[in-house]
PDB file of C-alpha atoms and ligand atoms in Angstrom:
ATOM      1  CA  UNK A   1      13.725  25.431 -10.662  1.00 71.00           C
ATOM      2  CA  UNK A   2      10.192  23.543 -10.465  1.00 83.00           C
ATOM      3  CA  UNK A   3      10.530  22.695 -14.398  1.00 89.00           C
ATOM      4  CA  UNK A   4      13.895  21.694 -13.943  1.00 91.00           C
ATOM      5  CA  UNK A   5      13.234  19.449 -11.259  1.00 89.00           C
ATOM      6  CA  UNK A   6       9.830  17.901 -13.182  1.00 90.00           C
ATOM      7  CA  UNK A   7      11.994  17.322 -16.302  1.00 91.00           C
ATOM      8  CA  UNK A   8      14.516  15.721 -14.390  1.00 90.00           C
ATOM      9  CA  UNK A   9      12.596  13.863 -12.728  1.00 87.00           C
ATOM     10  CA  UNK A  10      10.726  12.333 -15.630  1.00 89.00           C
ATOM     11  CA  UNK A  11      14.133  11.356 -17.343  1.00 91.00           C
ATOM     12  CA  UNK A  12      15.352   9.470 -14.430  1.00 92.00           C
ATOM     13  CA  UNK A  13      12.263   7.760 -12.655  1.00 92.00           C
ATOM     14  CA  UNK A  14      12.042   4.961 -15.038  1.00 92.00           C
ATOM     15  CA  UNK A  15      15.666   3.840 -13.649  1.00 94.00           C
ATOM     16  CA  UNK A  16      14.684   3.780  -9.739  1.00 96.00           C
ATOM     17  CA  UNK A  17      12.695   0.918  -8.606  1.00 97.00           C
ATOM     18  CA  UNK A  18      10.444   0.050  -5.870  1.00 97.00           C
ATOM     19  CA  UNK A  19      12.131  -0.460  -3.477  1.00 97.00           C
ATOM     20  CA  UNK A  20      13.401   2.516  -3.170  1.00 97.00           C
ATOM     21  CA  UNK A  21       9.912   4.613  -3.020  1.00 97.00           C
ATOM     22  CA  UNK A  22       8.074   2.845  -0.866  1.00 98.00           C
ATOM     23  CA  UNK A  23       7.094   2.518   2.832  1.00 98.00           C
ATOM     24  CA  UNK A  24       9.319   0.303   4.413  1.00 98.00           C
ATOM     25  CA  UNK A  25       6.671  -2.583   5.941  1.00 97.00           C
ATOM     26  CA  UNK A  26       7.216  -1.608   9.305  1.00 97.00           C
ATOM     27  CA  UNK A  27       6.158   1.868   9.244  1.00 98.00           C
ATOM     28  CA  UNK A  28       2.838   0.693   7.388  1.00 98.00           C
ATOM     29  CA  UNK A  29      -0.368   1.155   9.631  1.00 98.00           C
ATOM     30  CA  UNK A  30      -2.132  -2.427   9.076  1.00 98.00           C
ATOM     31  CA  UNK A  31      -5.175  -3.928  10.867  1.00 98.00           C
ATOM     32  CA  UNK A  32      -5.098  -8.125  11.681  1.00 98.00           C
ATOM     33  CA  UNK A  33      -8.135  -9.846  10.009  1.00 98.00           C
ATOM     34  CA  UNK A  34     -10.439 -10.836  13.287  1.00 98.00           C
ATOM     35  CA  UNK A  35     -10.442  -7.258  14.366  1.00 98.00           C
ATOM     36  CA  UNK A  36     -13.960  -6.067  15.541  1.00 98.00           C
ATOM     37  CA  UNK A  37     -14.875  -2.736  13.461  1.00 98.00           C
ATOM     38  CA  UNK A  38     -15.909  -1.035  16.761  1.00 97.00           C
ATOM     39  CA  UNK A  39     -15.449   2.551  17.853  1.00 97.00           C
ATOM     40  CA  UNK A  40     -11.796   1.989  18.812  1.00 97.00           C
ATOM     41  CA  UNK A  41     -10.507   0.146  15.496  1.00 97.00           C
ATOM     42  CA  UNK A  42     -12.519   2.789  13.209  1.00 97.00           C
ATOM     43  CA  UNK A  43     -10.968   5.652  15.316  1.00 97.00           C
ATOM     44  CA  UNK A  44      -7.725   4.342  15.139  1.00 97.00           C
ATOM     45  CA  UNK A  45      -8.128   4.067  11.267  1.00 97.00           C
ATOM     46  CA  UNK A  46      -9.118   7.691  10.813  1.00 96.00           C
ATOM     47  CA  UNK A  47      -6.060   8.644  13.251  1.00 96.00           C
ATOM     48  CA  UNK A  48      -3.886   7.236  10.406  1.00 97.00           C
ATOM     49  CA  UNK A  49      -4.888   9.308   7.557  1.00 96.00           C
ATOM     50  CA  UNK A  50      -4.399   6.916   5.751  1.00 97.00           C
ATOM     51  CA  UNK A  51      -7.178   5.493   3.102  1.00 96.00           C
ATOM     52  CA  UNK A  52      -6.124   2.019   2.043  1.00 97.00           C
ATOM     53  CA  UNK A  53      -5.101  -0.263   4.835  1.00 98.00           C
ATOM     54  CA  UNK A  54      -3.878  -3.834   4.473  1.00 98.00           C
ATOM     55  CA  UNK A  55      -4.863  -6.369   6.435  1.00 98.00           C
ATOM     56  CA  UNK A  56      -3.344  -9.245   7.484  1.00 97.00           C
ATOM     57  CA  UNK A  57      -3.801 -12.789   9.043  1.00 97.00           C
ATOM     58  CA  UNK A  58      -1.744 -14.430  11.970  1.00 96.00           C
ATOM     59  CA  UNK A  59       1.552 -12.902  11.151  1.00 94.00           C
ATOM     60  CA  UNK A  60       1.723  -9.085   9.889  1.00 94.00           C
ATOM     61  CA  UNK A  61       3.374 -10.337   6.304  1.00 90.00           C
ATOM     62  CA  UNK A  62       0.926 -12.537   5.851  1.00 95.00           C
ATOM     63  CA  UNK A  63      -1.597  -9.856   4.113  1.00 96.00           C
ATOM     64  CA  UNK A  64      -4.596 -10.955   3.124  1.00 96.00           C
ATOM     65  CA  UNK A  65      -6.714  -8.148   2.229  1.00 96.00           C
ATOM     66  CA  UNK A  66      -7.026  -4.473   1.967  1.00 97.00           C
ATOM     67  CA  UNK A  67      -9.939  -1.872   3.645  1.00 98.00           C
ATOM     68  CA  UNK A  68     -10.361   0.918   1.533  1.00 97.00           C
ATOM     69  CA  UNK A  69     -11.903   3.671   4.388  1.00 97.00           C
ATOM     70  CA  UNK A  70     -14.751   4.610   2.183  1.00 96.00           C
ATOM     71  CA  UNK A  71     -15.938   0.857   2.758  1.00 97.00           C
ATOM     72  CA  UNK A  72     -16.524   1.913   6.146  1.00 97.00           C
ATOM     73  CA  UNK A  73     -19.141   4.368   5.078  1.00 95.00           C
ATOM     74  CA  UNK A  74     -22.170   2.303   6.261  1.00 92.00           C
ATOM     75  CA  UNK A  75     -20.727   0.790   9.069  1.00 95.00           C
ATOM     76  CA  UNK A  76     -21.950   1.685  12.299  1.00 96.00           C
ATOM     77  CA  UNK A  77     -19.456   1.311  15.201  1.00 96.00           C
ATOM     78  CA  UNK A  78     -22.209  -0.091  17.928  1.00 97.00           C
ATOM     79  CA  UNK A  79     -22.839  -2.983  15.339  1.00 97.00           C
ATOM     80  CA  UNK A  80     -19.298  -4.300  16.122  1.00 96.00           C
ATOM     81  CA  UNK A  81     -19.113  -5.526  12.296  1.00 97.00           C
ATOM     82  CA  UNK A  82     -16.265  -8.173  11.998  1.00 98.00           C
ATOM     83  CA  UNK A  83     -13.615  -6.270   9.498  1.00 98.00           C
ATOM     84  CA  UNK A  84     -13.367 -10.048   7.502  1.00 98.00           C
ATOM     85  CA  UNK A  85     -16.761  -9.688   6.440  1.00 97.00           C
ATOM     86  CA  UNK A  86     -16.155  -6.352   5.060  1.00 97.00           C
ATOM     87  CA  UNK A  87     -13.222  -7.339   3.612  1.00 98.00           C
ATOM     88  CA  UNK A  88     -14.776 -10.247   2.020  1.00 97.00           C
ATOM     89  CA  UNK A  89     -17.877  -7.876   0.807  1.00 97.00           C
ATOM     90  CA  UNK A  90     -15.715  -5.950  -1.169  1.00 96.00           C
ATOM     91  CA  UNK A  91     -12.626  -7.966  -1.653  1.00 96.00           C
ATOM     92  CA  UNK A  92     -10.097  -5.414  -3.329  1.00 96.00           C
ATOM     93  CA  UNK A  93      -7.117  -6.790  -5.000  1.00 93.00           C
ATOM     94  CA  UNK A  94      -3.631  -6.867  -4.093  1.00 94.00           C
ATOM     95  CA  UNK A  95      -1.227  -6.860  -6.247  1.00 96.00           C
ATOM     96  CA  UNK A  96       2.449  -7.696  -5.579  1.00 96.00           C
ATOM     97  CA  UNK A  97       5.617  -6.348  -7.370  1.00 97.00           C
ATOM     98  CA  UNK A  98       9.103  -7.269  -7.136  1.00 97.00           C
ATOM     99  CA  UNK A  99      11.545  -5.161  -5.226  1.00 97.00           C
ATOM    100  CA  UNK A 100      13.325  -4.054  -8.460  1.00 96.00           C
ATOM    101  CA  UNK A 101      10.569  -3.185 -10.504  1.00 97.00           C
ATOM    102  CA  UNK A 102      11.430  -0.246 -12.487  1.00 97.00           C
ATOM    103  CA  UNK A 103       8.999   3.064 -11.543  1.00 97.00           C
ATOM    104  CA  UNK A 104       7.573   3.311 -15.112  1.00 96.00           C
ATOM    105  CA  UNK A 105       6.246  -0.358 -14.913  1.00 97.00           C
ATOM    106  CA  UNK A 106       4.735   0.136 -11.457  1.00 97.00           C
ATOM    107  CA  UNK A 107       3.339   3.654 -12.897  1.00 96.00           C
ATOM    108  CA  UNK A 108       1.647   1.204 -15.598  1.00 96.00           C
ATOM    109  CA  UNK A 109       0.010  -0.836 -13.074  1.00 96.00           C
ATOM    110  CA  UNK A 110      -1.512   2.057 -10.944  1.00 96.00           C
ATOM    111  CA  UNK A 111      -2.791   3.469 -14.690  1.00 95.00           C
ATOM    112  CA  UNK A 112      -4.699   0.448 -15.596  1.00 94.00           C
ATOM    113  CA  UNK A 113      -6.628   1.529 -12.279  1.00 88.00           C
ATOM    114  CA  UNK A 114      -7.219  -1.835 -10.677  1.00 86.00           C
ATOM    115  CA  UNK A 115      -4.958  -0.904  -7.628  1.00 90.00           C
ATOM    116  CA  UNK A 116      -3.456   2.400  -6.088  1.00 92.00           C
ATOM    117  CA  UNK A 117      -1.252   0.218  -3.584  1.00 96.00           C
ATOM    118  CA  UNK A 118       1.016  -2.716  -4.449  1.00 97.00           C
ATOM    119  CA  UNK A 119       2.982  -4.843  -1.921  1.00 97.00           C
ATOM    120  CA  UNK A 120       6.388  -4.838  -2.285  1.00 98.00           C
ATOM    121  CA  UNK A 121       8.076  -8.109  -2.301  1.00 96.00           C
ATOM    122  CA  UNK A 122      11.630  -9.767  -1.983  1.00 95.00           C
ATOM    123  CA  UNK A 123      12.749 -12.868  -3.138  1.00 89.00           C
ATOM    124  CA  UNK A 124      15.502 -13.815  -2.047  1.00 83.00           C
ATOM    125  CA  UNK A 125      17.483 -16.289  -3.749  1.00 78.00           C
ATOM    126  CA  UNK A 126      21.146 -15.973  -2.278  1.00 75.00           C
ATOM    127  CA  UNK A 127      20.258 -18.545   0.496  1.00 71.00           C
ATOM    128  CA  UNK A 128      21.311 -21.947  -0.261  1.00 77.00           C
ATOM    129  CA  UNK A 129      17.489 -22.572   0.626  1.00 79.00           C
ATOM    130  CA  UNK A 130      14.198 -22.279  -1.691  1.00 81.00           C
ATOM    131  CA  UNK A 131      13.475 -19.209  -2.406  1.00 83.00           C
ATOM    132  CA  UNK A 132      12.349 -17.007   0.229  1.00 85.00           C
ATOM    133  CA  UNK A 133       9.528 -14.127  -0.138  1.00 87.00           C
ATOM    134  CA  UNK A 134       9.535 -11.808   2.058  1.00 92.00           C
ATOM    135  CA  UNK A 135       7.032  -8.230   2.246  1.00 95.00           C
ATOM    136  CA  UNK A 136       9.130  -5.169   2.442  1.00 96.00           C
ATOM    137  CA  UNK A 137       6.476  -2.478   2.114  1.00 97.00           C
ATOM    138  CA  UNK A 138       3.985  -0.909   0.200  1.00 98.00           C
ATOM    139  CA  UNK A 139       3.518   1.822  -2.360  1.00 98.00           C
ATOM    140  CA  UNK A 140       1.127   4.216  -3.920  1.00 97.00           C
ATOM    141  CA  UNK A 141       0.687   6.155  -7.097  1.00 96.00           C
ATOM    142  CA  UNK A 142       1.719   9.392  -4.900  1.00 96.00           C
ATOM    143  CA  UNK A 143       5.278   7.401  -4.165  1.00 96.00           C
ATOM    144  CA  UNK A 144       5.995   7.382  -7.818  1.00 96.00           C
ATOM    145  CA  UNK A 145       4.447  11.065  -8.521  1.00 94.00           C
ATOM    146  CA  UNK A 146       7.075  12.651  -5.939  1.00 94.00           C
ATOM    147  CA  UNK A 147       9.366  10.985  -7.639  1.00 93.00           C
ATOM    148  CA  UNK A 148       8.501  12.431 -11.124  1.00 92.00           C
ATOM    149  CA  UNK A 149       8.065  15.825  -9.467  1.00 90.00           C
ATOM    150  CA  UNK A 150      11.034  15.683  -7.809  1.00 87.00           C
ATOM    151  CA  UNK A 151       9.050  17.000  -4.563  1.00 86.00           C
ATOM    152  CA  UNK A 152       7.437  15.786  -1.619  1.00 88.00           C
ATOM    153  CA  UNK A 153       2.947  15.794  -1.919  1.00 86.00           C
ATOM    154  CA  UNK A 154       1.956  16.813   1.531  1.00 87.00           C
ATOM    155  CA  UNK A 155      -1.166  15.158   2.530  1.00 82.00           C
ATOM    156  CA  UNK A 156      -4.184  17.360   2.974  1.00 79.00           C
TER     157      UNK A 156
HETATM  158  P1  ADP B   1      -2.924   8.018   1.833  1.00 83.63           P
HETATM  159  O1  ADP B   1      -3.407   9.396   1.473  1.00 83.63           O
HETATM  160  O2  ADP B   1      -4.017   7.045   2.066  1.00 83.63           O
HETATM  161  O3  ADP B   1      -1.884   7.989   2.912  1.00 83.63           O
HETATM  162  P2  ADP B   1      -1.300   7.993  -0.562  1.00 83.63           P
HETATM  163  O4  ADP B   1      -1.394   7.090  -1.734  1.00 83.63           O
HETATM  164  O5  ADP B   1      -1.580   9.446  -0.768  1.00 83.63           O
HETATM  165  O6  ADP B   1      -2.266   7.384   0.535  1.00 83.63           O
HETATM  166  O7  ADP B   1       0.150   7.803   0.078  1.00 83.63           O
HETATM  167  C1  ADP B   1       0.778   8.755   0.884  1.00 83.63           C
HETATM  168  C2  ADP B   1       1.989   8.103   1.550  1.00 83.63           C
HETATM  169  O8  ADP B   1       1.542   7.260   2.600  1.00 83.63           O
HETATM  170  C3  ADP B   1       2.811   7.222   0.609  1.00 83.63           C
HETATM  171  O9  ADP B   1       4.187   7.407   0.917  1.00 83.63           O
HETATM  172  C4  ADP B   1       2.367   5.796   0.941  1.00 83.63           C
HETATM  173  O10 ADP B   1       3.401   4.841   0.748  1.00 83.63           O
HETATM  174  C5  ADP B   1       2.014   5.931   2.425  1.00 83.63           C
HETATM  175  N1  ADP B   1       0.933   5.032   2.858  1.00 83.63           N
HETATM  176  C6  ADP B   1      -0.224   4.739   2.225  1.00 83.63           C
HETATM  177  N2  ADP B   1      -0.981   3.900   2.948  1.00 83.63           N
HETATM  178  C7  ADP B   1      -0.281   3.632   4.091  1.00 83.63           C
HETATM  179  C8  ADP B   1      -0.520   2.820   5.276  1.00 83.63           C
HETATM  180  N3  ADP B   1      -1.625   2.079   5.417  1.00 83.63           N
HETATM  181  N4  ADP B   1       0.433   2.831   6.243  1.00 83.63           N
HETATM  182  C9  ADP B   1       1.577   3.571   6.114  1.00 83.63           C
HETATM  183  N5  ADP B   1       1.861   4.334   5.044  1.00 83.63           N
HETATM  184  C10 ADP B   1       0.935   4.368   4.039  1.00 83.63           C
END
């Protein structure tokens, strides 16, 4: 059943896209840029599990950088570091993808290794207007795994 599963999985990936693995922007656990990296924020990022968190300025879709947790290795709480000085320090990429970019091309991107998370973007080009871009989520190299294995990766 596994092998079944795997092998289907691997035929058909390359025709879903992104938008249809990833977190939806809403449910993604994101820290605003002037936050103080004090024993509250840094507890509330462990809380999440989760180990790459973007970070945005004014508005939530306006990202504008991304804290891997390790960064906060040699941070010390009582310092009450500013989080945009670490995320200037280290200043990780983000990269954006279209909406319908096919699996096997976002696979591509997460083996070249500069990124494990990409924003997902919409443009939206229906509206009589310019065109629009809008965040709709994020997603990982484990959001395109499941989707090969045909099987959800429960975290540890
Ligand atoms: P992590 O272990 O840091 O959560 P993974 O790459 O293993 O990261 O992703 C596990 C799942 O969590 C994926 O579905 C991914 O889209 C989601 N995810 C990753 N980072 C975040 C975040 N900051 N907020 C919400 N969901 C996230």
């Amino acid at each position: 059943r596994d092998e079944v599963d795997i092998i289907t999985g691997a035929l058909t990936f390359k025709e879903k896209t992104a938008s249809m693995v990833m977190t939806k922007f809403g449910d993604v656990f994101m820290l605003p840029l002037n936050s103080i990296l004090d024993f509250k924020t840094v507890s509330k990022v462990m809380e999440s599990g989760h180990s790459r968190i973007p970070v945005y300025q004014g508005k939530r879709d306006n990202v504008v950088g991304l804290l891997h947790v390790k960064d906060l290795a040699f941070i010390d709480p009582d310092d009450r570091t500013p989080l945009e000085s670490v995320i200037k320090y280290y200043n990780h990429s983000i990269v954006e993808v279209y909406s319908h970019t096919h699996l096997d091309k976002l696979l591509d991107i997460f083996k070249q290794g500069r990124t494990h998370m990409v924003l997902v973007v919409h443009i939206d080009t229906d509206s009589d207007t310019d065109p629009v871009k809008e965040v709709v989520g994020i997603a990982t190299l484990e959001d395109v795994i499941e989707e090969i294995i045909q099987a959800e990766i429960i975290d540890e």
